[in-house]
PDB file of N, CA and C in Angstrom:
ATOM      1  N   MET A   1     -55.463  -9.332  64.119  1.00 91.00           N
ATOM      2  CA  MET A   1     -55.066  -7.944  63.949  1.00 91.00           C
ATOM      3  C   MET A   1     -54.886  -7.648  62.463  1.00 91.00           C
ATOM      4  N   LYS A   2     -55.474  -6.562  62.009  1.00 94.00           N
ATOM      5  CA  LYS A   2     -55.379  -6.193  60.599  1.00 94.00           C
ATOM      6  C   LYS A   2     -53.932  -5.907  60.209  1.00 94.00           C
ATOM      7  N   ARG A   3     -53.601  -6.294  58.983  1.00 93.00           N
ATOM      8  CA  ARG A   3     -52.258  -6.081  58.449  1.00 93.00           C
ATOM      9  C   ARG A   3     -52.360  -5.483  57.060  1.00 93.00           C
ATOM     10  N   SER A   4     -51.355  -4.692  56.712  1.00 95.00           N
ATOM     11  CA  SER A   4     -51.338  -4.106  55.375  1.00 95.00           C
ATOM     12  C   SER A   4     -49.917  -4.042  54.854  1.00 95.00           C
ATOM     13  N   PHE A   5     -49.839  -3.845  53.566  1.00 93.00           N
ATOM     14  CA  PHE A   5     -48.538  -3.556  52.978  1.00 93.00           C
ATOM     15  C   PHE A   5     -48.703  -2.496  51.911  1.00 93.00           C
ATOM     16  N   GLN A   6     -47.608  -1.813  51.695  1.00 97.00           N
ATOM     17  CA  GLN A   6     -47.548  -0.720  50.726  1.00 97.00           C
ATOM     18  C   GLN A   6     -46.311  -0.943  49.878  1.00 97.00           C
ATOM     19  N   VAL A   7     -46.506  -0.886  48.579  1.00 97.00           N
ATOM     20  CA  VAL A   7     -45.379  -1.043  47.665  1.00 97.00           C
ATOM     21  C   VAL A   7     -45.327   0.190  46.778  1.00 97.00           C
ATOM     22  N   SER A   8     -44.168   0.799  46.704  1.00 98.00           N
ATOM     23  CA  SER A   8     -43.939   1.934  45.812  1.00 98.00           C
ATOM     24  C   SER A   8     -43.164   1.439  44.604  1.00 98.00           C
ATOM     25  N   PHE A   9     -43.602   1.875  43.434  1.00 97.00           N
ATOM     26  CA  PHE A   9     -42.991   1.441  42.186  1.00 97.00           C
ATOM     27  C   PHE A   9     -42.602   2.629  41.329  1.00 97.00           C
ATOM     28  N   LYS A  10     -41.522   2.475  40.617  1.00 98.00           N
ATOM     29  CA  LYS A  10     -41.150   3.357  39.507  1.00 98.00           C
ATOM     30  C   LYS A  10     -41.154   2.445  38.285  1.00 98.00           C
ATOM     31  N   ILE A  11     -42.005   2.755  37.318  1.00 98.00           N
ATOM     32  CA  ILE A  11     -42.193   1.899  36.150  1.00 98.00           C
ATOM     33  C   ILE A  11     -41.389   2.418  34.965  1.00 98.00           C
ATOM     34  N   LYS A  12     -40.829   1.506  34.207  1.00 98.00           N
ATOM     35  CA  LYS A  12     -39.995   1.853  33.052  1.00 98.00           C
ATOM     36  C   LYS A  12     -40.797   2.586  31.980  1.00 98.00           C
ATOM     37  N   GLU A  13     -40.082   3.402  31.252  1.00 97.00           N
ATOM     38  CA  GLU A  13     -40.654   4.127  30.107  1.00 97.00           C
ATOM     39  C   GLU A  13     -41.309   3.127  29.146  1.00 97.00           C
ATOM     40  N   GLY A  14     -42.516   3.441  28.712  1.00 98.00           N
ATOM     41  CA  GLY A  14     -43.218   2.598  27.756  1.00 98.00           C
ATOM     42  C   GLY A  14     -43.953   1.416  28.360  1.00 98.00           C
ATOM     43  N   LYS A  15     -43.897   1.255  29.679  1.00 98.00           N
ATOM     44  CA  LYS A  15     -44.526   0.098  30.328  1.00 98.00           C
ATOM     45  C   LYS A  15     -45.652   0.487  31.287  1.00 98.00           C
ATOM     46  N   VAL A  16     -45.962   1.783  31.363  1.00 98.00           N
ATOM     47  CA  VAL A  16     -46.965   2.263  32.323  1.00 98.00           C
ATOM     48  C   VAL A  16     -48.329   1.623  32.065  1.00 98.00           C
ATOM     49  N   GLU A  17     -48.799   1.659  30.831  1.00 98.00           N
ATOM     50  CA  GLU A  17     -50.132   1.107  30.530  1.00 98.00           C
ATOM     51  C   GLU A  17     -50.186  -0.396  30.776  1.00 98.00           C
ATOM     52  N   ASP A  18     -49.115  -1.103  30.454  1.00 98.00           N
ATOM     53  CA  ASP A  18     -49.065  -2.547  30.718  1.00 98.00           C
ATOM     54  C   ASP A  18     -49.124  -2.816  32.219  1.00 98.00           C
ATOM     55  N   PHE A  19     -48.411  -2.015  32.996  1.00 98.00           N
ATOM     56  CA  PHE A  19     -48.413  -2.181  34.452  1.00 98.00           C
ATOM     57  C   PHE A  19     -49.809  -1.918  35.016  1.00 98.00           C
ATOM     58  N   ILE A  20     -50.444  -0.851  34.553  1.00 98.00           N
ATOM     59  CA  ILE A  20     -51.793  -0.520  35.030  1.00 98.00           C
ATOM     60  C   ILE A  20     -52.764  -1.652  34.704  1.00 98.00           C
ATOM     61  N   LYS A  21     -52.742  -2.124  33.474  1.00 98.00           N
ATOM     62  CA  LYS A  21     -53.661  -3.193  33.061  1.00 98.00           C
ATOM     63  C   LYS A  21     -53.483  -4.441  33.921  1.00 98.00           C
ATOM     64  N   ALA A  22     -52.252  -4.881  34.108  1.00 98.00           N
ATOM     65  CA  ALA A  22     -51.984  -6.078  34.916  1.00 98.00           C
ATOM     66  C   ALA A  22     -52.376  -5.853  36.370  1.00 98.00           C
ATOM     67  N   SER A  23     -52.109  -4.668  36.893  1.00 98.00           N
ATOM     68  CA  SER A  23     -52.400  -4.374  38.298  1.00 98.00           C
ATOM     69  C   SER A  23     -53.897  -4.279  38.559  1.00 98.00           C
ATOM     70  N   LEU A  24     -54.652  -3.721  37.622  1.00 98.00           N
ATOM     71  CA  LEU A  24     -56.103  -3.645  37.792  1.00 98.00           C
ATOM     72  C   LEU A  24     -56.746  -5.026  37.689  1.00 98.00           C
ATOM     73  N   GLU A  25     -56.189  -5.888  36.856  1.00 97.00           N
ATOM     74  CA  GLU A  25     -56.671  -7.271  36.801  1.00 97.00           C
ATOM     75  C   GLU A  25     -56.401  -7.972  38.131  1.00 97.00           C
ATOM     76  N   ASN A  26     -55.215  -7.773  38.684  1.00 97.00           N
ATOM     77  CA  ASN A  26     -54.878  -8.349  39.981  1.00 97.00           C
ATOM     78  C   ASN A  26     -55.807  -7.795  41.061  1.00 97.00           C
ATOM     79  N   LYS A  27     -56.081  -6.500  41.010  1.00 97.00           N
ATOM     80  CA  LYS A  27     -56.990  -5.877  41.983  1.00 97.00           C
ATOM     81  C   LYS A  27     -58.371  -6.515  41.913  1.00 97.00           C
ATOM     82  N   SER A  28     -58.882  -6.696  40.714  1.00 97.00           N
ATOM     83  CA  SER A  28     -60.206  -7.282  40.536  1.00 97.00           C
ATOM     84  C   SER A  28     -60.310  -8.644  41.211  1.00 97.00           C
ATOM     85  N   ASN A  29     -59.285  -9.453  41.069  1.00 97.00           N
ATOM     86  CA  ASN A  29     -59.277 -10.783  41.702  1.00 97.00           C
ATOM     87  C   ASN A  29     -58.996 -10.705  43.198  1.00 97.00           C
ATOM     88  N   SER A  30     -58.104  -9.827  43.592  1.00 97.00           N
ATOM     89  CA  SER A  30     -57.707  -9.730  45.002  1.00 97.00           C
ATOM     90  C   SER A  30     -58.853  -9.268  45.888  1.00 97.00           C
ATOM     91  N   THR A  31     -59.673  -8.364  45.399  1.00 97.00           N
ATOM     92  CA  THR A  31     -60.768  -7.847  46.221  1.00 97.00           C
ATOM     93  C   THR A  31     -61.856  -8.896  46.447  1.00 97.00           C
ATOM     94  N   LYS A  32     -61.806 -10.003  45.731  1.00 97.00           N
ATOM     95  CA  LYS A  32     -62.750 -11.109  45.934  1.00 97.00           C
ATOM     96  C   LYS A  32     -62.262 -12.094  46.992  1.00 97.00           C
ATOM     97  N   GLU A  33     -61.009 -11.959  47.410  1.00 96.00           N
ATOM     98  CA  GLU A  33     -60.440 -12.889  48.381  1.00 96.00           C
ATOM     99  C   GLU A  33     -61.059 -12.676  49.763  1.00 96.00           C
ATOM    100  N   LYS A  34     -61.270 -13.783  50.446  1.00 95.00           N
ATOM    101  CA  LYS A  34     -61.694 -13.699  51.837  1.00 95.00           C
ATOM    102  C   LYS A  34     -60.551 -13.047  52.617  1.00 95.00           C
ATOM    103  N   GLY A  35     -60.862 -12.036  53.390  1.00 96.00           N
ATOM    104  CA  GLY A  35     -59.846 -11.380  54.198  1.00 96.00           C
ATOM    105  C   GLY A  35     -59.300 -10.099  53.602  1.00 96.00           C
ATOM    106  N   ASN A  36     -59.545  -9.858  52.305  1.00 97.00           N
ATOM    107  CA  ASN A  36     -59.092  -8.605  51.706  1.00 97.00           C
ATOM    108  C   ASN A  36     -60.085  -7.502  52.044  1.00 97.00           C
ATOM    109  N   LEU A  37     -59.603  -6.451  52.684  1.00 97.00           N
ATOM    110  CA  LEU A  37     -60.450  -5.334  53.092  1.00 97.00           C
ATOM    111  C   LEU A  37     -60.283  -4.105  52.207  1.00 97.00           C
ATOM    112  N   ARG A  38     -59.138  -4.021  51.543  1.00 97.00           N
ATOM    113  CA  ARG A  38     -58.880  -2.838  50.716  1.00 97.00           C
ATOM    114  C   ARG A  38     -57.749  -3.140  49.740  1.00 97.00           C
ATOM    115  N   PHE A  39     -57.859  -2.573  48.554  1.00 97.00           N
ATOM    116  CA  PHE A  39     -56.811  -2.695  47.546  1.00 97.00           C
ATOM    117  C   PHE A  39     -56.841  -1.404  46.741  1.00 97.00           C
ATOM    118  N   ASP A  40     -55.815  -0.604  46.882  1.00 98.00           N
ATOM    119  CA  ASP A  40     -55.730   0.672  46.180  1.00 98.00           C
ATOM    120  C   ASP A  40     -54.500   0.687  45.285  1.00 98.00           C
ATOM    121  N   LEU A  41     -54.692   1.133  44.061  1.00 98.00           N
ATOM    122  CA  LEU A  41     -53.593   1.378  43.136  1.00 98.00           C
ATOM    123  C   LEU A  41     -53.602   2.866  42.850  1.00 98.00           C
ATOM    124  N   LEU A  42     -52.522   3.546  43.176  1.00 98.00           N
ATOM    125  CA  LEU A  42     -52.432   4.999  43.059  1.00 98.00           C
ATOM    126  C   LEU A  42     -51.300   5.376  42.120  1.00 98.00           C
ATOM    127  N   GLN A  43     -51.569   6.372  41.277  1.00 98.00           N
ATOM    128  CA  GLN A  43     -50.563   6.883  40.341  1.00 98.00           C
ATOM    129  C   GLN A  43     -50.279   8.338  40.690  1.00 98.00           C
ATOM    130  N   ASP A  44     -49.008   8.683  40.764  1.00 98.00           N
ATOM    131  CA  ASP A  44     -48.580  10.042  41.084  1.00 98.00           C
ATOM    132  C   ASP A  44     -49.096  11.016  40.025  1.00 98.00           C
ATOM    133  N   LEU A  45     -49.653  12.125  40.458  1.00 98.00           N
ATOM    134  CA  LEU A  45     -50.183  13.128  39.536  1.00 98.00           C
ATOM    135  C   LEU A  45     -49.090  13.866  38.769  1.00 98.00           C
ATOM    136  N   LYS A  46     -47.894  13.926  39.336  1.00 98.00           N
ATOM    137  CA  LYS A  46     -46.807  14.664  38.697  1.00 98.00           C
ATOM    138  C   LYS A  46     -45.801  13.766  37.973  1.00 98.00           C
ATOM    139  N   ASP A  47     -45.845  12.476  38.269  1.00 98.00           N
ATOM    140  CA  ASP A  47     -44.915  11.539  37.635  1.00 98.00           C
ATOM    141  C   ASP A  47     -45.682  10.269  37.282  1.00 98.00           C
ATOM    142  N   GLU A  48     -46.078  10.151  36.026  1.00 98.00           N
ATOM    143  CA  GLU A  48     -46.923   9.029  35.603  1.00 98.00           C
ATOM    144  C   GLU A  48     -46.240   7.669  35.760  1.00 98.00           C
ATOM    145  N   HIS A  49     -44.952   7.643  36.020  1.00 98.00           N
ATOM    146  CA  HIS A  49     -44.217   6.387  36.193  1.00 98.00           C
ATOM    147  C   HIS A  49     -44.164   5.921  37.650  1.00 98.00           C
ATOM    148  N   SER A  50     -44.690   6.736  38.568  1.00 98.00           N
ATOM    149  CA  SER A  50     -44.655   6.412  39.992  1.00 98.00           C
ATOM    150  C   SER A  50     -46.020   5.947  40.479  1.00 98.00           C
ATOM    151  N   PHE A  51     -46.022   4.812  41.183  1.00 98.00           N
ATOM    152  CA  PHE A  51     -47.249   4.191  41.684  1.00 98.00           C
ATOM    153  C   PHE A  51     -47.064   3.753  43.128  1.00 98.00           C
ATOM    154  N   VAL A  52     -48.178   3.671  43.823  1.00 98.00           N
ATOM    155  CA  VAL A  52     -48.227   3.061  45.151  1.00 98.00           C
ATOM    156  C   VAL A  52     -49.356   2.043  45.134  1.00 98.00           C
ATOM    157  N   LEU A  53     -49.073   0.888  45.662  1.00 97.00           N
ATOM    158  CA  LEU A  53     -50.058  -0.161  45.846  1.00 97.00           C
ATOM    159  C   LEU A  53     -50.257  -0.322  47.345  1.00 97.00           C
ATOM    160  N   TYR A  54     -51.501  -0.209  47.803  1.00 97.00           N
ATOM    161  CA  TYR A  54     -51.806  -0.359  49.236  1.00 97.00           C
ATOM    162  C   TYR A  54     -52.882  -1.426  49.389  1.00 97.00           C
ATOM    163  N   GLU A  55     -52.592  -2.422  50.226  1.00 97.00           N
ATOM    164  CA  GLU A  55     -53.558  -3.491  50.471  1.00 97.00           C
ATOM    165  C   GLU A  55     -53.729  -3.682  51.969  1.00 97.00           C
ATOM    166  N   LEU A  56     -54.966  -3.964  52.368  1.00 97.00           N
ATOM    167  CA  LEU A  56     -55.310  -4.169  53.775  1.00 97.00           C
ATOM    168  C   LEU A  56     -56.024  -5.506  53.916  1.00 97.00           C
ATOM    169  N   TYR A  57     -55.606  -6.296  54.894  1.00 96.00           N
ATOM    170  CA  TYR A  57     -56.163  -7.624  55.149  1.00 96.00           C
ATOM    171  C   TYR A  57     -56.608  -7.736  56.599  1.00 96.00           C
ATOM    172  N   ASP A  58     -57.579  -8.624  56.839  1.00 95.00           N
ATOM    173  CA  ASP A  58     -58.114  -8.746  58.194  1.00 95.00           C
ATOM    174  C   ASP A  58     -57.132  -9.364  59.183  1.00 95.00           C
ATOM    175  N   ASN A  59     -56.112 -10.073  58.669  1.00 94.00           N
ATOM    176  CA  ASN A  59     -55.063 -10.606  59.543  1.00 94.00           C
ATOM    177  C   ASN A  59     -53.848 -11.007  58.699  1.00 94.00           C
ATOM    178  N   GLU A  60     -52.790 -11.372  59.380  1.00 92.00           N
ATOM    179  CA  GLU A  60     -51.549 -11.714  58.687  1.00 92.00           C
ATOM    180  C   GLU A  60     -51.693 -12.956  57.818  1.00 92.00           C
ATOM    181  N   ASP A  61     -52.484 -13.930  58.286  1.00 95.00           N
ATOM    182  CA  ASP A  61     -52.683 -15.150  57.493  1.00 95.00           C
ATOM    183  C   ASP A  61     -53.351 -14.842  56.150  1.00 95.00           C
ATOM    184  N   SER A  62     -54.335 -13.943  56.153  1.00 96.00           N
ATOM    185  CA  SER A  62     -55.002 -13.555  54.899  1.00 96.00           C
ATOM    186  C   SER A  62     -54.025 -12.863  53.961  1.00 96.00           C
ATOM    187  N   MET A  63     -53.158 -12.040  54.521  1.00 93.00           N
ATOM    188  CA  MET A  63     -52.169 -11.339  53.710  1.00 93.00           C
ATOM    189  C   MET A  63     -51.194 -12.345  53.082  1.00 93.00           C
ATOM    190  N   LYS A  64     -50.740 -13.300  53.877  1.00 93.00           N
ATOM    191  CA  LYS A  64     -49.819 -14.321  53.355  1.00 93.00           C
ATOM    192  C   LYS A  64     -50.505 -15.205  52.320  1.00 93.00           C
ATOM    193  N   ALA A  65     -51.785 -15.534  52.548  1.00 96.00           N
ATOM    194  CA  ALA A  65     -52.530 -16.366  51.597  1.00 96.00           C
ATOM    195  C   ALA A  65     -52.674 -15.654  50.256  1.00 96.00           C
ATOM    196  N   HIS A  66     -52.856 -14.342  50.302  1.00 96.00           N
ATOM    197  CA  HIS A  66     -52.963 -13.570  49.065  1.00 96.00           C
ATOM    198  C   HIS A  66     -51.736 -13.768  48.187  1.00 96.00           C
ATOM    199  N   MET A  67     -50.583 -13.789  48.799  1.00 93.00           N
ATOM    200  CA  MET A  67     -49.337 -13.895  48.036  1.00 93.00           C
ATOM    201  C   MET A  67     -49.113 -15.290  47.460  1.00 93.00           C
ATOM    202  N   GLN A  68     -49.984 -16.227  47.811  1.00 97.00           N
ATOM    203  CA  GLN A  68     -49.899 -17.583  47.270  1.00 97.00           C
ATOM    204  C   GLN A  68     -50.945 -17.840  46.185  1.00 97.00           C
ATOM    205  N   THR A  69     -51.805 -16.866  45.907  1.00 97.00           N
ATOM    206  CA  THR A  69     -52.853 -17.060  44.905  1.00 97.00           C
ATOM    207  C   THR A  69     -52.271 -17.049  43.495  1.00 97.00           C
ATOM    208  N   ASN A  70     -52.974 -17.713  42.597  1.00 97.00           N
ATOM    209  CA  ASN A  70     -52.532 -17.749  41.196  1.00 97.00           C
ATOM    210  C   ASN A  70     -52.541 -16.373  40.571  1.00 97.00           C
ATOM    211  N   HIS A  71     -53.547 -15.546  40.878  1.00 97.00           N
ATOM    212  CA  HIS A  71     -53.595 -14.218  40.259  1.00 97.00           C
ATOM    213  C   HIS A  71     -52.470 -13.315  40.753  1.00 97.00           C
ATOM    214  N   PHE A  72     -52.082 -13.443  42.030  1.00 96.00           N
ATOM    215  CA  PHE A  72     -50.947 -12.658  42.509  1.00 96.00           C
ATOM    216  C   PHE A  72     -49.660 -13.116  41.827  1.00 96.00           C
ATOM    217  N   LYS A  73     -49.459 -14.417  41.760  1.00 97.00           N
ATOM    218  CA  LYS A  73     -48.247 -14.948  41.124  1.00 97.00           C
ATOM    219  C   LYS A  73     -48.169 -14.528  39.662  1.00 97.00           C
ATOM    220  N   LYS A  74     -49.308 -14.547  38.962  1.00 97.00           N
ATOM    221  CA  LYS A  74     -49.352 -14.110  37.567  1.00 97.00           C
ATOM    222  C   LYS A  74     -48.971 -12.641  37.465  1.00 97.00           C
ATOM    223  N   TRP A  75     -49.557 -11.810  38.335  1.00 97.00           N
ATOM    224  CA  TRP A  75     -49.241 -10.381  38.331  1.00 97.00           C
ATOM    225  C   TRP A  75     -47.753 -10.169  38.616  1.00 97.00           C
ATOM    226  N   PHE A  76     -47.238 -10.830  39.633  1.00 96.00           N
ATOM    227  CA  PHE A  76     -45.843 -10.675  40.034  1.00 96.00           C
ATOM    228  C   PHE A  76     -44.902 -11.017  38.880  1.00 96.00           C
ATOM    229  N   GLU A  77     -45.142 -12.143  38.230  1.00 97.00           N
ATOM    230  CA  GLU A  77     -44.283 -12.570  37.124  1.00 97.00           C
ATOM    231  C   GLU A  77     -44.418 -11.649  35.913  1.00 97.00           C
ATOM    232  N   SER A  78     -45.642 -11.226  35.626  1.00 96.00           N
ATOM    233  CA  SER A  78     -45.857 -10.439  34.405  1.00 96.00           C
ATOM    234  C   SER A  78     -45.390  -8.994  34.532  1.00 96.00           C
ATOM    235  N   THR A  79     -45.292  -8.468  35.741  1.00 97.00           N
ATOM    236  CA  THR A  79     -44.902  -7.062  35.906  1.00 97.00           C
ATOM    237  C   THR A  79     -43.432  -6.878  36.262  1.00 97.00           C
ATOM    238  N   ARG A  80     -42.735  -7.936  36.578  1.00 95.00           N
ATOM    239  CA  ARG A  80     -41.331  -7.798  36.991  1.00 95.00           C
ATOM    240  C   ARG A  80     -40.492  -7.025  35.994  1.00 95.00           C
ATOM    241  N   GLU A  81     -40.715  -7.264  34.711  1.00 96.00           N
ATOM    242  CA  GLU A  81     -39.916  -6.599  33.677  1.00 96.00           C
ATOM    243  C   GLU A  81     -40.281  -5.124  33.512  1.00 96.00           C
ATOM    244  N   PHE A  82     -41.406  -4.695  34.061  1.00 97.00           N
ATOM    245  CA  PHE A  82     -41.843  -3.305  33.946  1.00 97.00           C
ATOM    246  C   PHE A  82     -41.238  -2.402  35.015  1.00 97.00           C
ATOM    247  N   ILE A  83     -40.748  -2.999  36.090  1.00 97.00           N
ATOM    248  CA  ILE A  83     -40.380  -2.249  37.290  1.00 97.00           C
ATOM    249  C   ILE A  83     -38.921  -1.814  37.254  1.00 97.00           C
ATOM    250  N   GLU A  84     -38.716  -0.509  37.405  1.00 98.00           N
ATOM    251  CA  GLU A  84     -37.378   0.074  37.461  1.00 98.00           C
ATOM    252  C   GLU A  84     -36.885   0.123  38.914  1.00 98.00           C
ATOM    253  N   GLU A  85     -37.770   0.542  39.827  1.00 97.00           N
ATOM    254  CA  GLU A  85     -37.462   0.618  41.260  1.00 97.00           C
ATOM    255  C   GLU A  85     -38.672   0.143  42.036  1.00 97.00           C
ATOM    256  N   GLN A  86     -38.401  -0.407  43.238  1.00 97.00           N
ATOM    257  CA  GLN A  86     -39.496  -0.886  44.080  1.00 97.00           C
ATOM    258  C   GLN A  86     -39.068  -0.851  45.537  1.00 97.00           C
ATOM    259  N   SER A  87     -39.974  -0.447  46.408  1.00 98.00           N
ATOM    260  CA  SER A  87     -39.736  -0.548  47.848  1.00 98.00           C
ATOM    261  C   SER A  87     -41.038  -0.987  48.503  1.00 98.00           C
ATOM    262  N   MET A  88     -40.915  -1.743  49.589  1.00 96.00           N
ATOM    263  CA  MET A  88     -42.088  -2.329  50.227  1.00 96.00           C
ATOM    264  C   MET A  88     -42.031  -2.098  51.726  1.00 96.00           C
ATOM    265  N   LYS A  89     -43.208  -1.823  52.303  1.00 96.00           N
ATOM    266  CA  LYS A  89     -43.331  -1.668  53.749  1.00 96.00           C
ATOM    267  C   LYS A  89     -44.543  -2.457  54.217  1.00 96.00           C
ATOM    268  N   TYR A  90     -44.410  -3.063  55.385  1.00 93.00           N
ATOM    269  CA  TYR A  90     -45.523  -3.746  56.039  1.00 93.00           C
ATOM    270  C   TYR A  90     -45.989  -2.870  57.191  1.00 93.00           C
ATOM    271  N   TRP A  91     -47.307  -2.825  57.380  1.00 92.00           N
ATOM    272  CA  TRP A  91     -47.896  -1.937  58.378  1.00 92.00           C
ATOM    273  C   TRP A  91     -48.849  -2.712  59.304  1.00 92.00           C
ATOM    274  N   LYS A  92     -48.898  -2.267  60.539  1.00 88.00           N
ATOM    275  CA  LYS A  92     -49.920  -2.712  61.486  1.00 88.00           C
ATOM    276  C   LYS A  92     -51.030  -1.671  61.442  1.00 88.00           C
ATOM    277  N   TYR A  93     -52.255  -2.096  61.274  1.00 88.00           N
ATOM    278  CA  TYR A  93     -53.394  -1.198  61.155  1.00 88.00           C
ATOM    279  C   TYR A  93     -53.859  -0.836  62.569  1.00 88.00           C
ATOM    280  N   LEU A  94     -53.895   0.444  62.868  1.00 89.00           N
ATOM    281  CA  LEU A  94     -54.287   0.906  64.192  1.00 89.00           C
ATOM    282  C   LEU A  94     -55.741   1.347  64.190  1.00 89.00           C
ATOM    283  N   GLU A  95     -56.464   0.901  65.208  1.00 85.00           N
ATOM    284  CA  GLU A  95     -57.882   1.279  65.328  1.00 85.00           C
ATOM    285  C   GLU A  95     -58.131   1.853  66.711  1.00 85.00           C
TER     286      GLU A  95
END
């Protein structure tokens, strides 16, 4: 069963470009993973500090494996200092 997660971020002043650069690098690597079906990075049109990350995987195991990759760990560690607020939701993909 397909699984996804969505993370909403509020990025600190002066860190938006750094967050985008790191996140796009992570996206580039993540979309090459077996089981990754979608990876979207969205920036709010009215608030440049607000982002949503949406990822879709073919199953829960693929989603969990993604979080163990070196590129995810690098992204996670490198962006932690940029994040002011964060919330995460896991979703079941309905077809």
